[in-house]
């Protein structure tokens, strides 16, 4: 394409240049010839009128050889009266240039002709220029002075120009070809490298990265590719991590159940109350297992975008009251105070079951990670175009390093303690997903030792009968 563009532009340039040069050469030649012949015709006119044949032929021969051409004098009838070559005396010449001076009244006329071999003027060469100029005497037009000159020289210089242009074109083409090859190599090298990288990635190597080099667009492409590859690798790692965590979490209750079951099976003389206790433990493990599987299922459902939303008009304040009512017995066991602080209703359009789970999980965490006699407060309210839900406790708190991870799946700050309380580390990641489904955000503020405050902010979506 590069070559094509260069070729076309060069051809256009070369043809206009040759046109320009040739028309320049022609104009130059016409001016020269016409000037010389017109001047000569004024010299010749008195000689021709006075019929001084010798002087005339002398002047014409000398001037003809000086000008490098043939000079002829044609009378008013078109007959040759003098010829510096001395061959065409008396011959009638029907040349357009002569006729245009004789019949059309032109002062001078010029033209180039390709002569056929039979032409009477062929001695001057096959390509000739005719320059005719009127000879005027005292009684008016006497005849025409015709100058016949070869134009081979001019044509040779024109073809010289053309040949030169062709040589330049050939050189430019060769240079352009090399430049095109070189440039296309440079331009396509990063693309080929990137293609190879993508192919390797397609074969499963997610750790491979593209080299950032080349033009700014290529660098941008490579950087975007690398960012995407990093994201895929992270996703792959977290999926692997998730699977291994999930297997581990499922394995623990299974192992416990197996030990309990074997005890019951192989000790037939076990006292009834011990056996009962073992069975209760097994039941507890099964509940735990069911809980984990349910959590995992709802997470994968949300991940795959299959979670359905059942939008309805809700009052967040009464939902907080309901959560408190549900968890009150649990709080009372550990002498904790659990209450809703805000009184006014907070209308919101959302999915009831999902928001109930959000409140339940957050409050359940607050109870779990707060010591006996602690205080847990729930708040709800409206803030501009959004509503918020807050669960605050004065429990163990979370260090800033852990705050960055608690929303990750299976992440628990204190593994041993969480296990004791039955935690799997899925609660907050489910909360986060549920909040995201509502287009909201989940944030935490916490000071280790003083307590934590989880805030859910949800955008309002035009609930019916807004109370504002
Ligand atoms: N209110 C809180 N105070 C202090 N730490 C908390 C609080 N809420 C959560 N955490 C910490 O964050 C971790 C993750 O919480 P998350 O709810 O995801 O898991 P979990 O409560 O351990 O288990 P699950 O909720 O799945 O039964 C918890 O293990 C705990 O260490
Ligand atoms: Mg939890």
GROMACS .gro file of C-alpha atoms and ligand atoms in nm:
model
  500
    1UNK     CA    1   0.000   0.000   0.000
    2UNK     CA    2   0.287   0.224   0.098
    3UNK     CA    3   0.448   0.153  -0.241
    4UNK     CA    4   0.118   0.200  -0.423
    5UNK     CA    5   0.072   0.543  -0.271
    6UNK     CA    6   0.428   0.642  -0.354
    7UNK     CA    7   0.396   0.503  -0.711
    8UNK     CA    8   0.071   0.684  -0.787
    9UNK     CA    9   0.188   1.014  -0.643
   10UNK     CA   10   0.517   0.985  -0.827
   11UNK     CA   11   0.345   0.904  -1.158
   12UNK     CA   12   0.119   1.208  -1.118
   13UNK     CA   13   0.415   1.423  -1.027
   14UNK     CA   14   0.633   1.290  -1.314
   15UNK     CA   15   0.364   1.337  -1.578
   16UNK     CA   16   0.285   1.692  -1.466
   17UNK     CA   17   0.658   1.765  -1.452
   18UNK     CA   18   0.720   1.635  -1.805
   19UNK     CA   19   0.416   1.829  -1.926
   20UNK     CA   20   0.551   2.138  -1.767
   21UNK     CA   21   0.904   2.087  -1.902
   22UNK     CA   22   0.784   2.006  -2.254
   23UNK     CA   23   0.548   2.303  -2.270
   24UNK     CA   24   0.829   2.520  -2.140
   25UNK     CA   25   1.067   2.391  -2.407
   26UNK     CA   26   0.803   2.441  -2.677
   27UNK     CA   27   0.725   2.795  -2.568
   28UNK     CA   28   1.093   2.876  -2.554
   29UNK     CA   29   1.145   2.736  -2.900
   30UNK     CA   30   0.843   2.914  -3.049
   31UNK     CA   31   0.960   3.243  -2.905
   32UNK     CA   32   1.314   3.196  -3.033
   33UNK     CA   33   1.209   3.081  -3.381
   34UNK     CA   34   0.935   3.338  -3.424
   35UNK     CA   35   1.157   3.623  -3.312
   36UNK     CA   36   1.442   3.520  -3.543
   37UNK     CA   37   1.217   3.456  -3.845
   38UNK     CA   38   1.015   3.775  -3.797
   39UNK     CA   39   1.336   3.977  -3.777
   40UNK     CA   40   1.477   3.804  -4.081
   41UNK     CA   41   1.153   3.860  -4.274
   42UNK     CA   42   1.191   4.237  -4.235
   43UNK     CA   43   1.547   4.209  -4.370
   44UNK     CA   44   1.432   3.988  -4.653
   45UNK     CA   45   1.124   4.196  -4.749
   46UNK     CA   46   1.305   4.477  -4.945
   47UNK     CA   47   1.532   4.222  -5.118
   48UNK     CA   48   1.232   4.014  -5.219
   49UNK     CA   49   1.037   4.319  -5.337
   50UNK     CA   50   1.326   4.449  -5.544
   51UNK     CA   51   1.387   4.097  -5.675
   52UNK     CA   52   1.756   4.110  -5.579
   53UNK     CA   53   1.786   3.734  -5.615
   54UNK     CA   54   2.153   3.702  -5.539
   55UNK     CA   55   2.146   3.915  -5.228
   56UNK     CA   56   1.836   3.727  -5.114
   57UNK     CA   57   1.980   3.382  -5.163
   58UNK     CA   58   2.306   3.495  -5.001
   59UNK     CA   59   2.121   3.628  -4.692
   60UNK     CA   60   1.903   3.320  -4.667
   61UNK     CA   61   2.195   3.074  -4.701
   62UNK     CA   62   2.404   3.255  -4.442
   63UNK     CA   63   2.113   3.297  -4.197
   64UNK     CA   64   1.993   2.940  -4.260
   65UNK     CA   65   2.328   2.788  -4.173
   66UNK     CA   66   2.364   3.023  -3.873
   67UNK     CA   67   2.024   2.919  -3.738
   68UNK     CA   68   2.090   2.554  -3.811
   69UNK     CA   69   1.784   2.506  -4.035
   70UNK     CA   70   1.641   2.564  -4.382
   71UNK     CA   71   1.495   2.889  -4.499
   72UNK     CA   72   1.243   2.920  -4.779
   73UNK     CA   73   1.059   3.212  -4.929
   74UNK     CA   74   0.710   3.132  -5.055
   75UNK     CA   75   0.520   3.384  -5.266
   76UNK     CA   76   0.157   3.489  -5.231
   77UNK     CA   77   0.047   3.189  -5.442
   78UNK     CA   78   0.219   2.937  -5.216
   79UNK     CA   79   0.507   2.872  -5.459
   80UNK     CA   80   0.865   2.845  -5.336
   81UNK     CA   81   1.073   3.131  -5.468
   82UNK     CA   82   1.391   3.069  -5.271
   83UNK     CA   83   1.525   2.772  -5.082
   84UNK     CA   84   1.846   2.788  -4.879
   85UNK     CA   85   1.895   2.424  -4.975
   86UNK     CA   86   1.829   2.524  -5.337
   87UNK     CA   87   1.604   2.226  -5.418
   88UNK     CA   88   1.240   2.327  -5.402
   89UNK     CA   89   1.230   2.633  -5.629
   90UNK     CA   90   0.891   2.660  -5.799
   91UNK     CA   91   0.730   2.387  -5.590
   92UNK     CA   92   0.390   2.472  -5.441
   93UNK     CA   93   0.385   2.408  -5.065
   94UNK     CA   94   0.057   2.344  -4.887
   95UNK     CA   95   0.175   2.375  -4.531
   96UNK     CA   96  -0.079   2.477  -4.263
   97UNK     CA   97   0.160   2.735  -4.116
   98UNK     CA   98   0.214   2.896  -4.456
   99UNK     CA   99  -0.157   2.890  -4.533
  100UNK     CA  100  -0.249   3.046  -4.202
  101UNK     CA  101  -0.017   3.339  -4.277
  102UNK     CA  102  -0.126   3.371  -4.640
  103UNK     CA  103  -0.497   3.313  -4.600
  104UNK     CA  104  -0.579   3.389  -4.240
  105UNK     CA  105  -0.364   3.699  -4.206
  106UNK     CA  106  -0.148   3.568  -3.919
  107UNK     CA  107   0.184   3.751  -3.863
  108UNK     CA  108   0.358   3.425  -3.787
  109UNK     CA  109   0.269   3.063  -3.726
  110UNK     CA  110   0.452   2.771  -3.570
  111UNK     CA  111   0.401   2.394  -3.566
  112UNK     CA  112   0.575   2.062  -3.523
  113UNK     CA  113   0.534   1.786  -3.780
  114UNK     CA  114   0.628   1.430  -3.826
  115UNK     CA  115   0.725   1.407  -4.191
  116UNK     CA  116   0.662   1.106  -4.405
  117UNK     CA  117   0.954   0.998  -4.627
  118UNK     CA  118   0.791   1.140  -4.947
  119UNK     CA  119   0.764   1.489  -4.809
  120UNK     CA  120   0.967   1.748  -5.004
  121UNK     CA  121   1.108   1.882  -4.678
  122UNK     CA  122   1.227   1.552  -4.540
  123UNK     CA  123   1.598   1.648  -4.584
  124UNK     CA  124   1.567   1.845  -4.258
  125UNK     CA  125   1.488   1.534  -4.055
  126UNK     CA  126   1.178   1.335  -3.978
  127UNK     CA  127   1.060   1.558  -3.692
  128UNK     CA  128   1.062   1.924  -3.789
  129UNK     CA  129   0.927   2.254  -3.673
  130UNK     CA  130   0.783   2.502  -3.923
  131UNK     CA  131   0.792   2.865  -3.843
  132UNK     CA  132   0.625   3.089  -4.098
  133UNK     CA  133   0.635   3.469  -4.090
  134UNK     CA  134   0.480   3.717  -4.331
  135UNK     CA  135   0.697   3.924  -4.561
  136UNK     CA  136   0.540   4.261  -4.599
  137UNK     CA  137   0.635   4.506  -4.872
  138UNK     CA  138   0.508   4.852  -4.950
  139UNK     CA  139   0.198   4.710  -5.123
  140UNK     CA  140   0.120   4.472  -4.842
  141UNK     CA  141   0.173   4.095  -4.816
  142UNK     CA  142   0.447   3.972  -5.048
  143UNK     CA  143   0.487   3.619  -4.929
  144UNK     CA  144   0.599   3.403  -4.641
  145UNK     CA  145   0.938   3.334  -4.496
  146UNK     CA  146   0.941   2.971  -4.384
  147UNK     CA  147   1.195   2.836  -4.145
  148UNK     CA  148   1.220   2.457  -4.126
  149UNK     CA  149   1.427   2.325  -3.838
  150UNK     CA  150   1.483   1.980  -3.689
  151UNK     CA  151   1.338   1.931  -3.340
  152UNK     CA  152   1.525   1.611  -3.260
  153UNK     CA  153   1.740   1.793  -3.009
  154UNK     CA  154   1.441   1.922  -2.818
  155UNK     CA  155   1.275   1.581  -2.822
  156UNK     CA  156   1.599   1.423  -2.706
  157UNK     CA  157   1.621   1.657  -2.412
  158UNK     CA  158   1.257   1.582  -2.328
  159UNK     CA  159   1.311   1.210  -2.337
  160UNK     CA  160   1.626   1.276  -2.130
  161UNK     CA  161   1.407   1.436  -1.866
  162UNK     CA  162   1.169   1.140  -1.881
  163UNK     CA  163   1.451   0.891  -1.847
  164UNK     CA  164   1.592   1.082  -1.557
  165UNK     CA  165   1.255   1.082  -1.387
  166UNK     CA  166   1.224   0.710  -1.447
  167UNK     CA  167   1.564   0.649  -1.289
  168UNK     CA  168   1.467   0.862  -0.988
  169UNK     CA  169   1.141   0.667  -0.968
  170UNK     CA  170   1.328   0.337  -0.972
  171UNK     CA  171   1.559   0.456  -0.696
  172UNK     CA  172   1.270   0.593  -0.489
  173UNK     CA  173   1.079   0.267  -0.535
  174UNK     CA  174   1.375   0.062  -0.420
  175UNK     CA  175   1.430   0.284  -0.117
  176UNK     CA  176   1.056   0.286  -0.039
  177UNK     CA  177   1.044  -0.092  -0.071
  178UNK     CA  178   1.327  -0.132   0.175
  179UNK     CA  179   1.176   0.129   0.408
  180UNK     CA  180   0.835  -0.040   0.385
  181UNK     CA  181   0.984  -0.380   0.466
  182UNK     CA  182   1.187  -0.238   0.751
  183UNK     CA  183   0.898  -0.033   0.893
  184UNK     CA  184   0.646  -0.313   0.862
  185UNK     CA  185   0.890  -0.540   1.044
  186UNK     CA  186   0.925  -0.285   1.323
  187UNK     CA  187   0.550  -0.224   1.335
  188UNK     CA  188   0.442  -0.585   1.324
  189UNK     CA  189   0.709  -0.724   1.557
  190UNK     CA  190   0.522  -0.625   1.878
  191UNK     CA  191   0.196  -0.752   1.726
  192UNK     CA  192   0.353  -1.090   1.644
  193UNK     CA  193   0.501  -1.105   1.994
  194UNK     CA  194   0.163  -1.025   2.144
  195UNK     CA  195  -0.005  -1.288   1.926
  196UNK     CA  196   0.246  -1.549   2.046
  197UNK     CA  197   0.181  -1.447   2.406
  198UNK     CA  198  -0.196  -1.475   2.357
  199UNK     CA  199  -0.154  -1.817   2.194
  200UNK     CA  200   0.052  -1.938   2.491
  201UNK     CA  201  -0.212  -1.801   2.723
  202UNK     CA  202  -0.477  -1.981   2.521
  203UNK     CA  203  -0.285  -2.304   2.591
  204UNK     CA  204  -0.334  -2.245   2.962
  205UNK     CA  205  -0.031  -2.046   3.076
  206UNK     CA  206  -0.197  -1.760   3.260
  207UNK     CA  207   0.126  -1.628   3.409
  208UNK     CA  208   0.263  -1.511   3.072
  209UNK     CA  209   0.279  -1.135   3.009
  210UNK     CA  210   0.333  -0.927   2.695
  211UNK     CA  211   0.642  -0.709   2.661
  212UNK     CA  212   0.542  -0.343   2.663
  213UNK     CA  213   0.721  -0.183   2.366
  214UNK     CA  214   0.666  -0.011   2.031
  215UNK     CA  215   0.438   0.278   1.947
  216UNK     CA  216   0.211   0.432   2.207
  217UNK     CA  217  -0.091   0.238   2.070
  218UNK     CA  218   0.105  -0.089   2.091
  219UNK     CA  219   0.218  -0.010   2.443
  220UNK     CA  220  -0.139   0.066   2.538
  221UNK     CA  221  -0.254  -0.262   2.383
  222UNK     CA  222   0.016  -0.460   2.563
  223UNK     CA  223  -0.063  -0.289   2.894
  224UNK     CA  224  -0.436  -0.356   2.853
  225UNK     CA  225  -0.359  -0.718   2.766
  226UNK     CA  226  -0.135  -0.753   3.072
  227UNK     CA  227  -0.401  -0.603   3.298
  228UNK     CA  228  -0.652  -0.850   3.157
  229UNK     CA  229  -0.409  -1.142   3.198
  230UNK     CA  230  -0.344  -1.037   3.557
  231UNK     CA  231  -0.716  -1.022   3.625
  232UNK     CA  232  -0.763  -1.370   3.474
  233UNK     CA  233  -0.475  -1.508   3.675
  234UNK     CA  234  -0.614  -1.359   3.995
  235UNK     CA  235  -0.953  -1.504   3.912
  236UNK     CA  236  -0.801  -1.844   3.844
  237UNK     CA  237  -0.600  -1.835   4.167
  238UNK     CA  238  -0.897  -1.727   4.373
  239UNK     CA  239  -1.109  -2.000   4.216
  240UNK     CA  240  -0.847  -2.262   4.298
  241UNK     CA  241  -0.820  -2.118   4.646
  242UNK     CA  242  -1.197  -2.124   4.677
  243UNK     CA  243  -1.221  -2.488   4.574
  244UNK     CA  244  -0.946  -2.595   4.811
  245UNK     CA  245  -1.096  -2.392   5.097
  246UNK     CA  246  -1.440  -2.531   5.028
  247UNK     CA  247  -1.310  -2.890   5.022
  248UNK     CA  248  -1.125  -2.830   5.343
  249UNK     CA  249  -1.429  -2.678   5.514
  250UNK     CA  250  -1.647  -2.968   5.404
  251UNK     CA  251  -1.391  -3.225   5.506
  252UNK     CA  252  -1.367  -3.112   5.868
  253UNK     CA  253  -1.731  -3.182   5.966
  254UNK     CA  254  -1.720  -3.507   5.764
  255UNK     CA  255  -1.416  -3.631   5.958
  256UNK     CA  256  -1.576  -3.535   6.289
  257UNK     CA  257  -1.895  -3.715   6.190
  258UNK     CA  258  -1.704  -4.026   6.084
  259UNK     CA  259  -1.524  -4.045   6.420
  260UNK     CA  260  -1.850  -3.996   6.609
  261UNK     CA  261  -2.026  -4.255   6.395
  262UNK     CA  262  -1.748  -4.512   6.438
  263UNK     CA  263  -1.758  -4.461   6.812
  264UNK     CA  264  -2.131  -4.527   6.819
  265UNK     CA  265  -2.096  -4.825   6.584
  266UNK     CA  266  -1.805  -5.007   6.745
  267UNK     CA  267  -1.896  -4.945   7.108
  268UNK     CA  268  -2.224  -5.118   7.157
  269UNK     CA  269  -2.193  -5.094   7.535
  270UNK     CA  270  -2.175  -4.717   7.532
  271UNK     CA  271  -2.395  -4.559   7.796
  272UNK     CA  272  -2.715  -4.419   7.651
  273UNK     CA  273  -2.653  -4.060   7.755
  274UNK     CA  274  -2.306  -4.061   7.590
  275UNK     CA  275  -2.452  -4.212   7.274
  276UNK     CA  276  -2.721  -3.940   7.281
  277UNK     CA  277  -2.452  -3.675   7.314
  278UNK     CA  278  -2.260  -3.821   7.020
  279UNK     CA  279  -2.572  -3.821   6.806
  280UNK     CA  280  -2.641  -3.460   6.900
  281UNK     CA  281  -2.286  -3.368   6.798
  282UNK     CA  282  -2.337  -3.545   6.468
  283UNK     CA  283  -2.660  -3.357   6.417
  284UNK     CA  284  -2.478  -3.034   6.488
  285UNK     CA  285  -2.208  -3.123   6.232
  286UNK     CA  286  -2.475  -3.204   5.973
  287UNK     CA  287  -2.635  -2.864   6.038
  288UNK     CA  288  -2.298  -2.702   5.993
  289UNK     CA  289  -2.237  -2.894   5.672
  290UNK     CA  290  -2.581  -2.798   5.541
  291UNK     CA  291  -2.509  -2.435   5.631
  292UNK     CA  292  -2.181  -2.436   5.439
  293UNK     CA  293  -2.334  -2.602   5.135
  294UNK     CA  294  -2.627  -2.357   5.138
  295UNK     CA  295  -2.385  -2.063   5.161
  296UNK     CA  296  -2.171  -2.200   4.879
  297UNK     CA  297  -2.474  -2.257   4.661
  298UNK     CA  298  -2.606  -1.905   4.712
  299UNK     CA  299  -2.258  -1.762   4.640
  300UNK     CA  300  -2.217  -1.957   4.316
  301UNK     CA  301  -2.569  -1.862   4.218
  302UNK     CA  302  -2.487  -1.495   4.266
  303UNK     CA  303  -2.153  -1.534   4.087
  304UNK     CA  304  -2.316  -1.679   3.780
  305UNK     CA  305  -2.567  -1.393   3.772
  306UNK     CA  306  -2.857  -1.634   3.819
  307UNK     CA  307  -2.977  -1.472   4.142
  308UNK     CA  308  -3.331  -1.345   4.091
  309UNK     CA  309  -3.440  -1.022   4.250
  310UNK     CA  310  -3.790  -0.988   4.390
  311UNK     CA  311  -3.834  -0.616   4.423
  312UNK     CA  312  -4.090  -0.494   4.672
  313UNK     CA  313  -4.154  -0.194   4.893
  314UNK     CA  314  -3.997  -0.244   5.233
  315UNK     CA  315  -3.941  -0.060   5.554
  316UNK     CA  316  -3.583  -0.107   5.666
  317UNK     CA  317  -3.657   0.008   6.019
  318UNK     CA  318  -3.913  -0.266   6.077
  319UNK     CA  319  -3.674  -0.518   5.916
  320UNK     CA  320  -3.411  -0.419   6.175
  321UNK     CA  321  -3.670  -0.474   6.450
  322UNK     CA  322  -3.749  -0.817   6.307
  323UNK     CA  323  -3.381  -0.915   6.305
  324UNK     CA  324  -3.345  -0.802   6.665
  325UNK     CA  325  -3.650  -1.007   6.759
  326UNK     CA  326  -3.500  -1.315   6.590
  327UNK     CA  327  -3.159  -1.286   6.753
  328UNK     CA  328  -3.268  -1.155   7.092
  329UNK     CA  329  -3.263  -1.502   7.255
  330UNK     CA  330  -2.905  -1.553   7.137
  331UNK     CA  331  -2.804  -1.212   7.279
  332UNK     CA  332  -2.974  -1.281   7.608
  333UNK     CA  333  -2.774  -1.602   7.652
  334UNK     CA  334  -2.461  -1.390   7.675
  335UNK     CA  335  -2.622  -1.095   7.849
  336UNK     CA  336  -2.568  -0.873   7.547
  337UNK     CA  337  -2.783  -0.568   7.476
  338UNK     CA  338  -2.928  -0.581   7.125
  339UNK     CA  339  -3.153  -0.298   7.008
  340UNK     CA  340  -3.262  -0.078   6.719
  341UNK     CA  341  -3.166   0.283   6.777
  342UNK     CA  342  -3.366   0.464   6.511
  343UNK     CA  343  -3.742   0.506   6.525
  344UNK     CA  344  -3.864   0.657   6.197
  345UNK     CA  345  -3.954   0.428   5.909
  346UNK     CA  346  -3.715   0.398   5.614
  347UNK     CA  347  -3.903   0.309   5.296
  348UNK     CA  348  -3.694   0.125   5.042
  349UNK     CA  349  -3.752  -0.087   4.734
  350UNK     CA  350  -3.548  -0.406   4.753
  351UNK     CA  351  -3.548  -0.784   4.788
  352UNK     CA  352  -3.684  -0.870   5.130
  353UNK     CA  353  -3.524  -1.212   5.176
  354UNK     CA  354  -3.184  -1.088   5.066
  355UNK     CA  355  -3.184  -0.781   5.288
  356UNK     CA  356  -3.303  -0.993   5.580
  357UNK     CA  357  -3.001  -1.214   5.524
  358UNK     CA  358  -2.773  -0.908   5.515
  359UNK     CA  359  -2.909  -0.786   5.849
  360UNK     CA  360  -2.904  -1.132   5.999
  361UNK     CA  361  -2.542  -1.205   5.900
  362UNK     CA  362  -2.412  -0.867   6.018
  363UNK     CA  363  -2.599  -0.886   6.350
  364UNK     CA  364  -2.498  -1.247   6.398
  365UNK     CA  365  -2.133  -1.149   6.349
  366UNK     CA  366  -2.170  -0.859   6.592
  367UNK     CA  367  -2.308  -1.097   6.855
  368UNK     CA  368  -2.040  -1.360   6.784
  369UNK     CA  369  -1.746  -1.122   6.797
  370UNK     CA  370  -1.860  -0.922   7.101
  371UNK     CA  371  -1.794  -1.035   7.454
  372UNK     CA  372  -2.057  -1.118   7.718
  373UNK     CA  373  -2.251  -0.810   7.828
  374UNK     CA  374  -2.157  -0.618   7.511
  375UNK     CA  375  -2.379  -0.378   7.321
  376UNK     CA  376  -2.503  -0.417   6.965
  377UNK     CA  377  -2.698  -0.138   6.797
  378UNK     CA  378  -2.879  -0.137   6.464
  379UNK     CA  379  -2.955   0.183   6.278
  380UNK     CA  380  -3.132   0.265   5.954
  381UNK     CA  381  -3.194   0.595   5.782
  382UNK     CA  382  -3.204   0.801   5.466
  383UNK     CA  383  -2.909   1.000   5.335
  384UNK     CA  384  -2.976   1.200   5.019
  385UNK     CA  385  -3.055   0.959   4.737
  386UNK     CA  386  -2.965   0.649   4.935
  387UNK     CA  387  -3.054   0.463   5.250
  388UNK     CA  388  -2.821   0.306   5.501
  389UNK     CA  389  -2.819   0.019   5.746
  390UNK     CA  390  -2.567   0.010   6.029
  391UNK     CA  391  -2.472  -0.264   6.272
  392UNK     CA  392  -2.242  -0.144   6.547
  393UNK     CA  393  -2.088  -0.340   6.832
  394UNK     CA  394  -1.835  -0.283   7.107
  395UNK     CA  395  -1.667  -0.617   7.056
  396UNK     CA  396  -1.319  -0.737   6.963
  397UNK     CA  397  -1.284  -0.512   6.658
  398UNK     CA  398  -1.081  -0.584   6.343
  399UNK     CA  399  -0.728  -0.468   6.267
  400UNK     CA  400  -0.678  -0.255   5.951
  401UNK     CA  401  -0.485  -0.543   5.782
  402UNK     CA  402  -0.772  -0.782   5.842
  403UNK     CA  403  -1.032  -0.525   5.735
  404UNK     CA  404  -0.887  -0.550   5.385
  405UNK     CA  405  -0.964  -0.925   5.372
  406UNK     CA  406  -1.276  -0.996   5.576
  407UNK     CA  407  -1.501  -0.977   5.268
  408UNK     CA  408  -1.303  -1.255   5.099
  409UNK     CA  409  -1.446  -1.602   5.096
  410UNK     CA  410  -1.341  -1.826   5.388
  411UNK     CA  411  -1.138  -1.548   5.545
  412UNK     CA  412  -1.150  -1.553   5.924
  413UNK     CA  413  -0.943  -1.331   6.148
  414UNK     CA  414  -0.904  -1.583   6.424
  415UNK     CA  415  -0.941  -1.929   6.272
  416UNK     CA  416  -0.962  -2.122   6.601
  417UNK     CA  417  -1.207  -1.881   6.754
  418UNK     CA  418  -1.430  -1.869   6.447
  419UNK     CA  419  -1.446  -2.244   6.429
  420UNK     CA  420  -1.549  -2.247   6.793
  421UNK     CA  421  -1.835  -2.013   6.708
  422UNK     CA  422  -1.922  -2.218   6.403
  423UNK     CA  423  -1.801  -1.959   6.148
  424UNK     CA  424  -1.686  -2.056   5.801
  425UNK     CA  425  -1.584  -1.711   5.678
  426UNK     CA  426  -1.855  -1.697   5.411
  427UNK     CA  427  -2.105  -1.470   5.587
  428UNK     CA  428  -1.953  -1.134   5.489
  429UNK     CA  429  -1.879  -1.234   5.131
  430UNK     CA  430  -2.245  -1.331   5.094
  431UNK     CA  431  -2.349  -0.998   5.248
  432UNK     CA  432  -2.128  -0.814   5.007
  433UNK     CA  433  -2.273  -0.997   4.705
  434UNK     CA  434  -2.628  -0.932   4.824
  435UNK     CA  435  -2.551  -0.564   4.869
  436UNK     CA  436  -2.394  -0.551   4.522
  437UNK     CA  437  -2.710  -0.705   4.374
  438UNK     CA  438  -2.893  -0.399   4.510
  439UNK     CA  439  -2.627  -0.171   4.358
  440UNK     CA  440  -2.506  -0.071   4.703
  441UNK     CA  441  -2.179  -0.070   4.900
  442UNK     CA  442  -2.062  -0.235   5.220
  443UNK     CA  443  -1.799  -0.067   5.439
  444UNK     CA  444  -1.648  -0.131   5.778
  445UNK     CA  445  -1.497   0.095   6.041
  446UNK     CA  446  -1.331  -0.074   6.329
  447UNK     CA  447  -1.086  -0.020   6.612
  448UNK     CA  448  -0.938  -0.340   6.758
  449UNK     CA  449  -1.057  -0.379   7.112
  450UNK     CA  450  -1.327  -0.111   7.086
  451UNK     CA  451  -1.571  -0.255   6.835
  452UNK     CA  452  -1.678  -0.244   6.474
  453UNK     CA  453  -1.942  -0.070   6.268
  454UNK     CA  454  -2.061  -0.220   5.937
  455UNK     CA  455  -2.248   0.016   5.705
  456UNK     CA  456  -2.457  -0.086   5.406
  457UNK     CA  457  -2.546   0.198   5.170
  458UNK     CA  458  -2.816   0.130   4.911
  459UNK     CA  459  -2.931   0.355   4.627
  460UNK     CA  460  -3.305   0.423   4.627
  461UNK     CA  461  -3.491   0.312   4.317
  462UNK     CA  462  -3.817   0.514   4.332
  463UNK     CA  463  -4.018   0.311   4.584
  464UNK     CA  464  -4.392   0.367   4.565
  465UNK     CA  465  -4.535   0.621   4.809
  466UNK     CA  466  -4.199   0.772   4.915
  467UNK     CA  467  -4.242   0.938   5.249
  468UNK     CA  468  -4.032   1.243   5.156
  469LIG     N1  469  -1.852  -0.754   6.405
  469LIG     C1  470  -1.731  -0.811   6.395
  469LIG     N2  471  -1.636  -0.789   6.490
  469LIG     C2  472  -1.513  -0.842   6.482
  469LIG     N3  473  -1.475  -0.926   6.379
  469LIG     C3  474  -1.565  -0.953   6.286
  469LIG     C4  475  -1.696  -0.897   6.287
  469LIG     N4  476  -1.761  -0.942   6.178
  469LIG     C5  477  -1.675  -1.023   6.113
  469LIG     N5  478  -1.556  -1.030   6.175
  469LIG     C6  479  -1.438  -1.105   6.133
  469LIG     O1  480  -1.447  -1.127   5.994
  469LIG     C7  481  -1.440  -1.268   5.967
  469LIG     C8  482  -1.528  -1.300   5.850
  469LIG     O2  483  -1.664  -1.286   5.883
  469LIG     P1  484  -1.770  -1.376   5.814
  469LIG     O3  485  -1.905  -1.337   5.862
  469LIG     O4  486  -1.744  -1.371   5.668
  469LIG     O5  487  -1.731  -1.521   5.862
  469LIG     P2  488  -1.767  -1.597   5.996
  469LIG     O6  489  -1.857  -1.514   6.077
  469LIG     O7  490  -1.638  -1.639   6.055
  469LIG     O8  491  -1.838  -1.725   5.938
  469LIG     P3  492  -1.987  -1.735   5.881
  469LIG     O9  493  -2.045  -1.599   5.885
  469LIG    O10  494  -1.963  -1.786   5.742
  469LIG    O11  495  -2.055  -1.832   5.963
  469LIG     C9  496  -1.482  -1.334   6.092
  469LIG    O12  497  -1.423  -1.461   6.103
  469LIG    C10  498  -1.430  -1.241   6.198
  469LIG    O13  499  -1.297  -1.268   6.227
  470LIG    MG1  500  -2.040  -1.440   5.997
   0.00000   0.00000   0.00000
